[in-house]
Amino acid sequence: MMNFLRWIVFCAAAIVLNFPVIVTLITSFKSAREISSNPGFWIKAPTLDNYAQVLQVTDRLNIFAYLFNSLAVSLIGTVLALVLTFPAAYAIARSGYGRKTLLPVIINLRAVPLIIFAIPIYMMFQFVGLLDTRLGLGLILAIVNLPLSLIILVNALSEVPGEIDAAAAMDGANSWQIMRRIMLPICRPALITAFIFGFITAWNEFLFGLMLTTNKAVPMTVGASFFFAASGGGVQWGAASAVMIVGALPPMLIGLMMYRQISGSMTAGAVKG
Amino acid sequence: MVGGSSNIGWKLFLTPLVGFLLLFLGFPVIIDLVYSISKVNFESLRNPVPNGFENYGEVLGDRQFWRASWFSLRFGIITALAQCLLGLCLAVFLSPLIEKRAWLMAPLMLPLMVAPAMVGLMYRLVLHEFVGPVPYYLYMWFGDSPAFLNADNSFWTLVVVETLQWTPFAFLLFYTAYQAISPEIRKAASMDGASAFQILRFIELPLMRPTLLVGFFIRFIDGFRVFDNVYTLTGSGPGGSTASLPIYIYETFFKQGAIGKAIAASIILFLVSFAVLYGLNWLGSREKAVAR
């Protein structure tokens, strides 16, 4: 009996929490006429027209460009964050350097409102010509990714026994070689976790995309909002829904496949911080 | 010293990260500080004229600034409380179901994977008075539907939107903490005749206290600095009623071009965040000390 109640609560929670995605998904399969005549949950005549439209009519709003930009800046931001944090995490885990100052500063960065940095970065980018470039946005997304990346890697490296380093050192390896040849393979699961998590965070980031891009480097989150900027005839809800589903799909799919890894890392930062 | 590395060697490992931080965060902070005490607009970016604390005075004298601060504070506290309460209930109630079937976690975590900006956009559809299913069914069943995004209701609409997206985070955090409580403690208490509610109230909740606090503060900070979903759902409207502090700063910068004022506001925000974080770290270390 109690278990039955639990199933009901579970199903209700799953539906309510995912409600906006469910509604958007349903709407994306309705024709323009049905959207206005039947806002309910049941689709009378499912159609793929909305997807066809946003994928084919790309002269003004190019969804492929937004997707490509999101992919590019997310990869730059995630990989750069890993490249910067892995050696640092190794040094922090083994030598303790930075544990007192650098680590807390970076962890706290996670809680600082990013708008504080957004305006001066905007001006900095204007001076050096990085505004509206994928490289520029990628660099900034790396900052967004630094805290969790560092926490995950420091935790992972701290768990590797020091004897492994000592044994390798005995064989004549220096710290750099130990890190590259031994720690990197050992930490592969943590690196993958940090990568997945960073990729999702970067893909979903909005504020910097909004501020630092206008045209060439617009990511999906910002591009999707363009479909709501009514051009005379009001919002085309079918097309807008299809765009939102396409844009939200990559992180959702990664999340569904990797939820075990991600659930650990999400709370790791919270508790250790 | 492991690996025969010298102190300089270890510092070399930290250099790329530190250099990157100095360039992309340190430099902006300097720009922030200089421009916050200068008269500057988009035309005079390269030669700002110092004007003392005029910008700060302008911000502190701006009714919109205080309105935004009040919005952020209220929004942060209410959404954090709601998320933690809901997350805790779900974690405790669903725990027996999920510990046997880990895959049940996936649908509950899914909202965390969707960009908050997208969620804001999606709710424009969900709540739209002509094409949204929520008003549609409310009309059908009750003959009336509130205007979710008007000045009276938009705050609470946003609270619900934020809460529904981030309750999974609180749930996940509390579920992990709940699972970490050793079964023997529960068994011992129930042998002594404690009811399930008594175990929860007197054993499990006190044991989860540090996690509950951390969860609340994380959710508070994220709610306090909210930008994405509020911006895409309501902008700052109607009439500036849903401008959070970051939205206020963004609009002061982009829409009014008042660079100095926007930066002065962001420095105030920075100082407040810093004070809150400092307080939290202090509280955290005290909490840990007590736990020992």
Coordinates of C-alpha atoms in Angstrom, one line a residue:
Chain A
M1 CA 0.0 0.0 0.0
M2 CA 2.7 2.4 1.1
N3 CA 4.7 1.4 -1.9
F4 CA 1.8 2.1 -4.2
L5 CA 1.6 5.6 -2.7
R6 CA 5.3 6.0 -3.3
W7 CA 4.9 5.1 -7.0
I8 CA 2.2 7.7 -7.3
V9 CA 4.3 10.4 -5.7
F10 CA 7.2 9.4 -7.9
C11 CA 5.2 9.6 -11.1
A12 CA 3.6 12.9 -10.1
A13 CA 7.0 14.4 -9.3
A14 CA 8.5 13.1 -12.5
I15 CA 5.7 14.7 -14.5
V16 CA 5.5 18.0 -12.6
L17 CA 9.2 18.6 -12.5
N18 CA 9.6 17.9 -16.3
F19 CA 6.4 19.7 -17.2
P20 CA 7.8 22.4 -19.4
V21 CA 9.8 20.0 -21.4
I22 CA 6.8 17.7 -21.8
V23 CA 4.6 20.5 -23.0
T24 CA 7.2 21.8 -25.4
L25 CA 7.7 18.4 -26.8
I26 CA 4.0 17.9 -27.4
T27 CA 3.6 21.3 -28.9
S28 CA 6.5 20.8 -31.3
F29 CA 4.5 17.9 -32.9
K30 CA 1.4 20.0 -33.5
S31 CA 0.5 22.0 -36.6
A32 CA 0.2 25.7 -36.3
R33 CA -3.6 25.5 -36.5
E34 CA -3.8 22.8 -33.9
I35 CA -1.6 24.7 -31.4
S36 CA -4.1 27.6 -31.3
S37 CA -7.2 25.5 -31.5
N38 CA -6.1 22.7 -29.1
P39 CA -3.6 23.7 -26.4
G40 CA -4.3 20.5 -24.5
F41 CA -2.0 17.5 -24.1
W42 CA -3.5 15.2 -26.8
I43 CA -2.2 15.7 -30.3
K44 CA -4.9 15.0 -32.9
A45 CA -2.7 15.1 -36.0
P46 CA 1.0 14.7 -35.2
T47 CA 3.3 16.4 -37.7
L48 CA 7.1 16.9 -38.1
D49 CA 6.5 20.1 -40.0
N50 CA 7.9 22.3 -37.3
Y51 CA 11.2 20.4 -37.2
A52 CA 11.4 20.5 -41.0
Q53 CA 10.8 24.2 -41.0
V54 CA 13.5 25.1 -38.4
L55 CA 16.0 22.7 -40.0
Q56 CA 15.3 23.8 -43.6
V57 CA 14.5 27.5 -43.4
T58 CA 17.7 28.8 -42.1
D59 CA 18.2 32.0 -44.0
R60 CA 17.4 34.3 -41.1
L61 CA 17.7 32.2 -38.0
N62 CA 20.2 29.4 -38.6
I63 CA 19.7 26.7 -36.0
F64 CA 22.7 24.8 -37.3
A65 CA 25.0 27.7 -36.7
Y66 CA 23.7 28.0 -33.1
L67 CA 24.2 24.3 -32.5
F68 CA 27.6 24.4 -34.0
N69 CA 28.5 27.5 -31.9
S70 CA 27.2 25.8 -28.7
L71 CA 29.2 22.7 -29.5
A72 CA 32.4 24.6 -30.3
V73 CA 32.3 27.0 -27.3
S74 CA 31.3 24.1 -24.9
L75 CA 34.2 22.0 -26.1
I76 CA 36.7 24.9 -25.8
G77 CA 35.4 25.8 -22.4
T78 CA 35.3 22.3 -21.1
V79 CA 38.7 21.1 -22.4
L80 CA 40.4 24.3 -21.5
A81 CA 39.1 24.0 -17.9
L82 CA 40.4 20.4 -17.7
V83 CA 43.8 21.4 -19.1
L84 CA 44.1 24.2 -16.6
T85 CA 42.8 22.3 -13.6
F86 CA 44.4 18.9 -13.9
P87 CA 48.0 19.9 -13.2
A88 CA 46.8 22.3 -10.5
A89 CA 44.7 19.6 -8.9
Y90 CA 47.7 17.3 -8.9
A91 CA 49.8 19.9 -7.2
I92 CA 47.1 20.7 -4.7
A93 CA 46.5 17.0 -3.9
R94 CA 50.2 16.1 -3.6
S95 CA 52.0 19.2 -2.3
G96 CA 49.2 21.1 -0.6
Y97 CA 50.2 24.3 -2.4
G98 CA 47.1 26.3 -3.1
R99 CA 44.9 24.3 -0.8
K100 CA 44.6 27.3 1.6
T101 CA 44.1 30.1 -0.9
L102 CA 43.6 29.0 -4.5
L103 CA 41.2 26.2 -3.9
P104 CA 38.7 28.2 -1.7
V105 CA 38.9 31.2 -4.1
I106 CA 38.0 29.0 -7.0
I107 CA 35.3 27.0 -5.2
N108 CA 33.7 30.3 -4.1
L109 CA 33.8 31.4 -7.6
R110 CA 30.9 29.0 -8.1
A111 CA 28.7 31.2 -5.9
V112 CA 29.7 34.6 -7.2
P113 CA 27.2 36.3 -9.5
L114 CA 29.0 36.2 -12.9
I115 CA 27.5 39.5 -14.0
I116 CA 30.2 41.1 -11.9
F117 CA 32.8 39.9 -14.4
A118 CA 30.7 40.1 -17.4
I119 CA 30.8 43.8 -18.0
P120 CA 34.6 44.3 -17.7
I121 CA 35.1 41.2 -19.8
Y122 CA 32.8 42.7 -22.4
M123 CA 35.0 45.8 -22.5
M124 CA 38.2 43.8 -22.5
F125 CA 36.9 41.7 -25.4
Q126 CA 35.9 44.8 -27.2
F127 CA 39.5 46.1 -27.0
V128 CA 41.1 42.9 -28.2
G129 CA 38.5 41.9 -30.8
L130 CA 37.2 38.8 -29.0
L131 CA 33.5 40.0 -28.9
D132 CA 31.2 37.8 -30.8
T133 CA 33.8 35.1 -31.4
R134 CA 33.6 31.4 -30.4
L135 CA 37.1 31.6 -28.9
G136 CA 36.1 34.5 -26.7
L137 CA 33.0 32.8 -25.4
G138 CA 34.8 29.5 -25.0
L139 CA 37.5 31.2 -22.8
I140 CA 34.8 32.6 -20.5
L141 CA 33.0 29.3 -20.3
A142 CA 36.2 27.8 -19.1
I143 CA 36.0 30.1 -16.1
V144 CA 32.5 29.0 -15.4
N145 CA 33.7 25.4 -15.5
L146 CA 36.8 25.8 -13.3
P147 CA 35.3 25.3 -9.9
L148 CA 33.6 22.0 -10.4
S149 CA 36.4 20.7 -12.6
L150 CA 38.9 21.5 -9.9
I151 CA 36.9 20.0 -7.1
I152 CA 36.2 16.8 -9.0
L153 CA 39.9 16.4 -9.9
V154 CA 41.3 17.3 -6.5
N155 CA 39.0 14.7 -4.9
A156 CA 40.0 12.1 -7.5
L157 CA 43.7 12.7 -7.2
S158 CA 43.6 12.8 -3.4
E159 CA 42.2 9.3 -3.5
V160 CA 45.2 8.0 -5.5
P161 CA 47.7 6.6 -3.0
G162 CA 51.0 8.4 -2.8
E163 CA 52.9 5.1 -3.0
I164 CA 52.1 5.1 -6.7
D165 CA 54.0 8.3 -7.1
A166 CA 56.8 7.1 -4.9
A167 CA 57.2 3.9 -6.9
A168 CA 57.3 5.8 -10.2
A169 CA 59.8 8.3 -8.8
M170 CA 62.0 5.4 -7.7
D171 CA 62.0 4.3 -11.3
G172 CA 63.2 7.8 -12.3
A173 CA 60.1 9.5 -13.4
N174 CA 59.7 13.2 -12.6
S175 CA 56.5 14.8 -11.5
W176 CA 55.5 15.8 -15.0
Q177 CA 55.9 12.3 -16.3
I178 CA 54.1 10.9 -13.3
M179 CA 51.2 13.2 -13.9
R180 CA 51.0 12.5 -17.6
R181 CA 51.8 8.8 -17.8
I182 CA 50.3 7.6 -14.5
M183 CA 47.8 10.0 -13.0
L184 CA 46.1 10.9 -16.3
P185 CA 45.1 7.3 -17.0
I186 CA 44.2 6.6 -13.4
C187 CA 41.9 9.6 -13.3
R188 CA 40.2 8.9 -16.5
P189 CA 36.7 8.3 -14.9
A190 CA 37.0 11.6 -13.0
L191 CA 38.1 13.4 -16.1
I192 CA 35.2 12.0 -18.0
T193 CA 32.8 13.1 -15.2
A194 CA 34.2 16.6 -15.2
F195 CA 34.0 16.7 -18.9
I196 CA 30.4 15.7 -19.1
F197 CA 29.4 18.0 -16.3
G198 CA 31.4 20.9 -17.8
F199 CA 29.9 20.3 -21.2
I200 CA 26.4 20.4 -19.9
T201 CA 27.1 23.6 -17.9
A202 CA 28.7 25.3 -20.8
W203 CA 26.0 24.3 -23.2
N204 CA 23.3 25.6 -20.9
E205 CA 25.1 28.9 -20.1
F206 CA 23.1 32.0 -21.1
L207 CA 24.4 35.2 -19.6
F208 CA 27.8 35.4 -21.3
G209 CA 26.3 34.2 -24.5
L210 CA 23.8 37.0 -24.3
M211 CA 26.4 39.6 -23.5
L212 CA 29.4 38.6 -25.5
T213 CA 27.8 37.5 -28.8
T214 CA 25.5 39.2 -31.3
N215 CA 25.7 37.3 -34.5
K216 CA 28.6 35.1 -35.5
A217 CA 29.1 33.2 -32.2
V218 CA 25.5 33.0 -30.8
P219 CA 25.0 29.8 -28.9
M220 CA 21.8 27.8 -28.8
T221 CA 20.4 29.2 -25.5
V222 CA 20.5 32.7 -26.9
G223 CA 19.5 31.7 -30.4
A224 CA 16.4 30.0 -29.1
S225 CA 15.2 33.2 -27.6
F226 CA 15.5 34.9 -31.1
F227 CA 12.6 32.6 -32.2
F228 CA 10.4 34.4 -29.7
A229 CA 11.3 37.9 -30.9
A230 CA 8.1 38.3 -32.9
S231 CA 8.6 39.6 -36.4
G232 CA 5.2 41.1 -37.1
G233 CA 3.0 38.0 -37.0
G234 CA 3.7 37.0 -33.4
V235 CA 5.6 34.0 -32.1
Q236 CA 5.5 30.9 -34.2
W237 CA 5.0 28.5 -31.3
G238 CA 5.5 25.3 -33.3
A239 CA 8.8 26.4 -34.7
A240 CA 9.9 27.8 -31.3
S241 CA 9.0 24.6 -29.6
A242 CA 11.0 22.5 -32.1
V243 CA 14.0 24.8 -31.6
M244 CA 13.8 24.5 -27.8
I245 CA 13.6 20.7 -28.0
V246 CA 16.5 20.5 -30.4
G247 CA 18.6 22.9 -28.2
A248 CA 17.7 21.2 -24.9
L249 CA 18.2 17.7 -26.3
P250 CA 22.0 17.3 -26.2
P251 CA 22.5 18.0 -22.5
M252 CA 19.3 16.0 -21.7
L253 CA 20.5 13.0 -23.6
I254 CA 24.0 13.2 -22.0
G255 CA 22.4 13.6 -18.6
L256 CA 20.1 10.6 -19.1
M257 CA 22.9 8.4 -20.2
M258 CA 25.3 9.5 -17.5
Y259 CA 23.1 10.3 -14.6
R260 CA 25.0 8.1 -12.3
Q261 CA 28.3 9.9 -12.8
I262 CA 26.7 13.3 -12.7
S263 CA 24.6 12.8 -9.6
G264 CA 27.8 12.1 -7.7
S265 CA 29.7 15.1 -9.0
M266 CA 26.9 17.6 -8.5
T267 CA 26.8 16.9 -4.8
A268 CA 30.5 16.4 -4.5
G269 CA 31.0 20.1 -5.0
A270 CA 28.3 21.0 -2.6
V271 CA 29.5 18.9 0.3
K272 CA 33.2 19.4 -0.1
G273 CA 32.8 23.1 -0.7
Chain B
M1 CA 59.1 15.4 -1.4
V2 CA 57.4 13.0 -3.8
G3 CA 58.9 12.6 -7.3
G4 CA 61.9 14.7 -6.3
S5 CA 60.0 17.8 -7.3
S6 CA 61.2 21.1 -5.9
N7 CA 58.8 23.7 -4.5
I8 CA 59.3 25.6 -7.7
G9 CA 58.2 22.5 -9.6
W10 CA 54.9 22.2 -7.8
K11 CA 54.2 25.9 -8.3
L12 CA 54.8 25.4 -12.1
F13 CA 51.8 23.1 -12.1
L14 CA 49.7 25.8 -10.6
T15 CA 50.9 28.5 -13.0
P16 CA 48.6 28.0 -16.0
L17 CA 45.5 28.2 -13.8
V18 CA 46.7 31.1 -11.7
G19 CA 47.7 33.0 -14.9
F20 CA 44.4 32.4 -16.5
L21 CA 42.6 33.6 -13.4
L22 CA 44.6 36.8 -13.2
L23 CA 44.0 37.5 -16.8
F24 CA 40.3 36.8 -17.0
L25 CA 39.2 37.6 -13.4
G26 CA 42.0 39.8 -11.9
F27 CA 42.1 42.2 -14.9
P28 CA 38.3 42.6 -15.0
V29 CA 38.3 43.4 -11.3
I30 CA 40.8 46.2 -11.9
I31 CA 38.7 47.5 -14.8
D32 CA 35.7 47.3 -12.5
L33 CA 37.4 49.3 -9.8
V34 CA 38.6 52.0 -12.1
Y35 CA 35.4 52.4 -14.0
S36 CA 33.2 52.3 -10.9
I37 CA 34.8 55.7 -9.8
S38 CA 34.8 57.2 -13.3
K39 CA 32.4 59.0 -15.6
V40 CA 32.4 56.7 -18.6
N41 CA 30.1 55.8 -21.5
F42 CA 30.5 53.6 -24.6
E43 CA 32.2 56.5 -26.5
S44 CA 34.7 57.3 -23.8
L45 CA 35.7 53.8 -22.8
R46 CA 39.4 54.5 -23.4
N47 CA 39.6 57.7 -21.4
P48 CA 37.3 57.5 -18.3
V49 CA 37.2 60.7 -16.2
P50 CA 37.5 60.1 -12.4
N51 CA 34.4 61.3 -10.6
G52 CA 34.9 59.9 -7.1
F53 CA 32.0 58.0 -5.7
E54 CA 29.3 59.6 -7.8
N55 CA 28.3 56.2 -9.4
Y56 CA 27.9 54.6 -6.1
G57 CA 25.7 57.5 -4.9
E58 CA 23.6 57.2 -8.0
V59 CA 23.1 53.4 -7.5
L60 CA 22.2 53.8 -3.8
G61 CA 19.8 56.6 -4.7
D62 CA 18.1 54.5 -7.4
R63 CA 14.7 53.1 -6.3
Q64 CA 15.1 50.4 -9.0
F65 CA 18.3 49.2 -7.3
W66 CA 16.6 48.7 -4.0
R67 CA 13.6 47.1 -5.7
A68 CA 15.9 44.6 -7.4
S69 CA 17.8 43.9 -4.2
W70 CA 14.6 43.2 -2.4
F71 CA 13.5 41.0 -5.3
S72 CA 16.7 39.0 -5.2
L73 CA 16.7 38.6 -1.4
R74 CA 13.1 37.5 -1.2
F75 CA 13.4 35.3 -4.3
G76 CA 16.5 33.6 -2.9
I77 CA 15.1 32.9 0.5
I78 CA 11.6 31.7 -0.6
T79 CA 12.9 29.5 -3.5
A80 CA 15.6 28.0 -1.3
L81 CA 13.1 27.1 1.4
A82 CA 10.6 25.7 -1.0
Q83 CA 13.2 23.6 -2.8
C84 CA 14.8 22.3 0.4
L85 CA 11.4 21.4 1.9
L86 CA 10.2 19.7 -1.3
G87 CA 13.5 18.0 -1.9
L88 CA 13.7 16.7 1.6
C89 CA 10.1 15.3 1.5
L90 CA 10.8 13.6 -1.8
A91 CA 14.2 12.2 -0.6
V92 CA 12.8 10.7 2.5
F93 CA 9.5 9.4 1.0
L94 CA 10.9 8.0 -2.2
S95 CA 14.1 6.7 -0.7
P96 CA 12.9 3.1 -0.3
L97 CA 11.7 3.0 -3.9
I98 CA 14.9 4.4 -5.4
E99 CA 17.5 2.5 -3.5
K100 CA 16.3 -0.7 -5.2
R101 CA 15.9 0.9 -8.6
A102 CA 18.6 3.5 -9.3
W103 CA 17.3 4.3 -12.7
L104 CA 14.3 6.1 -11.1
M105 CA 16.8 8.8 -10.4
A106 CA 17.1 9.7 -14.1
P107 CA 13.7 11.3 -14.7
L108 CA 13.9 13.2 -11.4
M109 CA 17.3 14.6 -12.4
L110 CA 16.3 15.6 -15.9
P111 CA 15.2 19.1 -15.1
L112 CA 18.8 19.9 -14.0
M113 CA 20.0 19.1 -17.5
V114 CA 17.8 21.7 -19.2
A115 CA 19.2 25.3 -19.5
P116 CA 17.4 27.6 -17.2
A117 CA 17.2 30.1 -20.1
M118 CA 15.4 27.4 -22.1
V119 CA 13.1 26.6 -19.1
G120 CA 12.1 30.3 -19.0
L121 CA 11.3 30.2 -22.7
M122 CA 9.3 27.0 -22.3
Y123 CA 7.2 28.5 -19.6
R124 CA 6.3 31.3 -21.9
L125 CA 4.5 28.6 -23.9
V126 CA 3.2 26.7 -20.9
L127 CA 1.6 29.7 -19.4
H128 CA 0.5 31.5 -22.6
E129 CA -3.1 32.5 -22.4
F130 CA -4.0 31.3 -25.9
V131 CA -1.7 28.4 -26.6
G132 CA -0.5 27.3 -23.2
P133 CA -2.0 24.1 -21.6
V134 CA -2.2 25.5 -18.1
P135 CA -4.5 28.4 -18.8
Y136 CA -6.4 26.1 -21.2
Y137 CA -7.2 23.5 -18.6
L138 CA -7.9 26.1 -15.9
Y139 CA -10.4 27.7 -18.2
M140 CA -11.9 24.4 -19.0
W141 CA -12.2 23.1 -15.4
F142 CA -12.7 26.3 -13.4
G143 CA -13.8 28.8 -16.0
D144 CA -11.0 31.2 -15.1
S145 CA -7.3 31.4 -15.2
P146 CA -5.0 33.9 -13.4
A147 CA -2.7 36.1 -15.6
F148 CA 0.4 34.3 -14.5
L149 CA 2.8 37.0 -15.8
N150 CA 1.1 40.2 -14.7
A151 CA 2.5 42.5 -12.1
D152 CA 0.6 40.8 -9.2
N153 CA 1.4 37.2 -10.1
S154 CA 4.8 37.2 -11.9
F155 CA 6.8 37.0 -8.7
W156 CA 5.1 33.8 -7.5
T157 CA 5.1 32.4 -11.0
L158 CA 8.8 32.8 -11.1
V159 CA 9.2 31.3 -7.7
V160 CA 7.3 28.2 -8.8
V161 CA 9.4 28.0 -12.1
E162 CA 12.7 28.2 -10.2
T163 CA 11.5 25.8 -7.5
L164 CA 10.4 23.2 -10.0
Q165 CA 13.7 23.3 -11.9
W166 CA 16.0 23.1 -8.9
T167 CA 14.1 21.0 -6.4
P168 CA 15.9 18.0 -8.0
F169 CA 19.2 19.4 -6.8
A170 CA 18.1 19.6 -3.2
F171 CA 16.5 16.2 -3.6
L172 CA 19.7 14.7 -4.9
L173 CA 21.8 16.2 -2.1
F174 CA 19.4 15.2 0.6
Y175 CA 18.9 11.7 -0.8
T176 CA 22.7 11.1 -0.8
A177 CA 22.9 12.3 2.8
Y178 CA 19.8 10.2 3.8
Q179 CA 21.3 7.1 2.3
A180 CA 24.6 7.7 4.1
I181 CA 22.9 7.3 7.5
S182 CA 23.9 3.9 8.7
P183 CA 20.9 1.4 8.9
E184 CA 22.1 0.2 12.3
I185 CA 21.2 3.5 13.9
R186 CA 17.7 3.2 12.5
K187 CA 17.4 -0.4 13.6
A188 CA 18.6 0.4 17.1
A189 CA 16.1 3.3 17.5
S190 CA 13.2 1.2 16.3
M191 CA 14.2 -1.6 18.7
D192 CA 13.9 1.0 21.4
G193 CA 10.4 1.6 20.3
A194 CA 10.8 4.8 18.2
S195 CA 8.2 5.4 15.5
A196 CA 9.2 6.1 12.0
F197 CA 8.4 9.8 12.5
Q198 CA 10.4 9.9 15.8
I199 CA 13.4 8.4 14.0
L200 CA 13.1 11.1 11.3
R201 CA 12.6 13.9 13.7
F202 CA 15.2 13.0 16.4
I203 CA 17.8 11.0 14.5
E204 CA 17.8 11.4 10.8
L205 CA 17.1 15.1 10.5
P206 CA 19.8 16.1 13.1
L207 CA 22.3 13.9 11.3
M208 CA 21.4 15.5 8.0
R209 CA 21.6 19.0 9.5
P210 CA 24.9 20.1 7.9
T211 CA 23.8 18.9 4.5
L212 CA 20.4 20.6 4.9
L213 CA 22.2 23.9 5.7
V214 CA 24.6 23.5 2.8
G215 CA 21.7 22.8 0.5
F216 CA 19.8 25.8 1.7
F217 CA 22.7 28.1 1.2
I218 CA 23.6 26.8 -2.2
R219 CA 20.0 27.2 -3.4
F220 CA 19.8 30.7 -1.7
I221 CA 22.9 31.9 -3.5
D222 CA 21.7 30.6 -6.8
G223 CA 18.3 32.1 -6.3
F224 CA 19.7 35.4 -5.2
R225 CA 21.8 35.8 -8.3
V226 CA 19.1 34.5 -10.6
F227 CA 19.3 35.7 -14.2
D228 CA 18.6 33.2 -17.0
N229 CA 15.1 31.9 -16.5
V230 CA 13.7 35.2 -15.1
Y231 CA 15.2 37.1 -18.0
T232 CA 13.8 34.8 -20.7
L233 CA 10.4 34.4 -19.1
T234 CA 9.5 38.0 -18.0
G235 CA 12.5 40.1 -19.0
S236 CA 12.5 42.5 -16.0
G237 CA 8.8 43.2 -16.4
P238 CA 6.1 44.0 -15.9
G239 CA 7.5 47.5 -15.1
G240 CA 10.8 46.3 -13.5
S241 CA 8.9 44.2 -11.0
T242 CA 10.9 41.1 -11.7
A243 CA 14.4 42.6 -12.1
S244 CA 16.8 40.6 -10.0
L245 CA 20.1 42.3 -9.1
P246 CA 22.0 40.8 -12.1
I247 CA 19.1 41.8 -14.4
Y248 CA 19.2 45.3 -13.0
I249 CA 22.9 45.5 -13.7
Y250 CA 22.6 44.0 -17.1
E251 CA 19.9 46.5 -18.1
T252 CA 21.7 49.5 -16.6
F253 CA 24.7 48.6 -18.7
F254 CA 23.1 47.6 -22.0
K255 CA 19.8 49.4 -22.1
Q256 CA 20.8 52.7 -20.4
G257 CA 24.5 52.6 -21.3
A258 CA 25.3 53.8 -17.8
I259 CA 28.5 51.9 -17.5
G260 CA 29.9 53.4 -14.3
K261 CA 26.6 53.0 -12.5
A262 CA 26.2 49.4 -13.6
I263 CA 29.7 48.6 -12.5
A264 CA 29.2 50.3 -9.2
A265 CA 26.1 48.2 -8.7
S266 CA 28.1 45.1 -9.5
I267 CA 30.8 45.9 -7.0
I268 CA 28.2 46.4 -4.4
L269 CA 26.8 43.0 -5.4
F270 CA 30.3 41.5 -5.2
L271 CA 30.8 42.9 -1.7
V272 CA 27.5 41.5 -0.5
S273 CA 28.2 38.1 -2.1
F274 CA 31.7 38.1 -0.5
A275 CA 30.2 38.9 2.9
V276 CA 27.6 36.1 2.5
L277 CA 30.2 33.6 1.4
Y278 CA 32.6 34.6 4.2
G279 CA 29.8 34.2 6.7
L280 CA 28.9 30.8 5.2
N281 CA 32.5 29.5 5.3
W282 CA 32.6 30.7 8.9
L283 CA 29.3 29.0 9.7
G284 CA 30.5 25.9 7.8
S285 CA 33.7 25.6 9.8
R286 CA 31.8 26.1 13.1
E287 CA 29.3 23.5 12.0
K288 CA 32.1 21.0 11.3
A289 CA 33.8 21.8 14.7
V290 CA 30.5 21.1 16.4
A291 CA 30.0 17.9 14.5
R292 CA 33.3 16.7 15.8

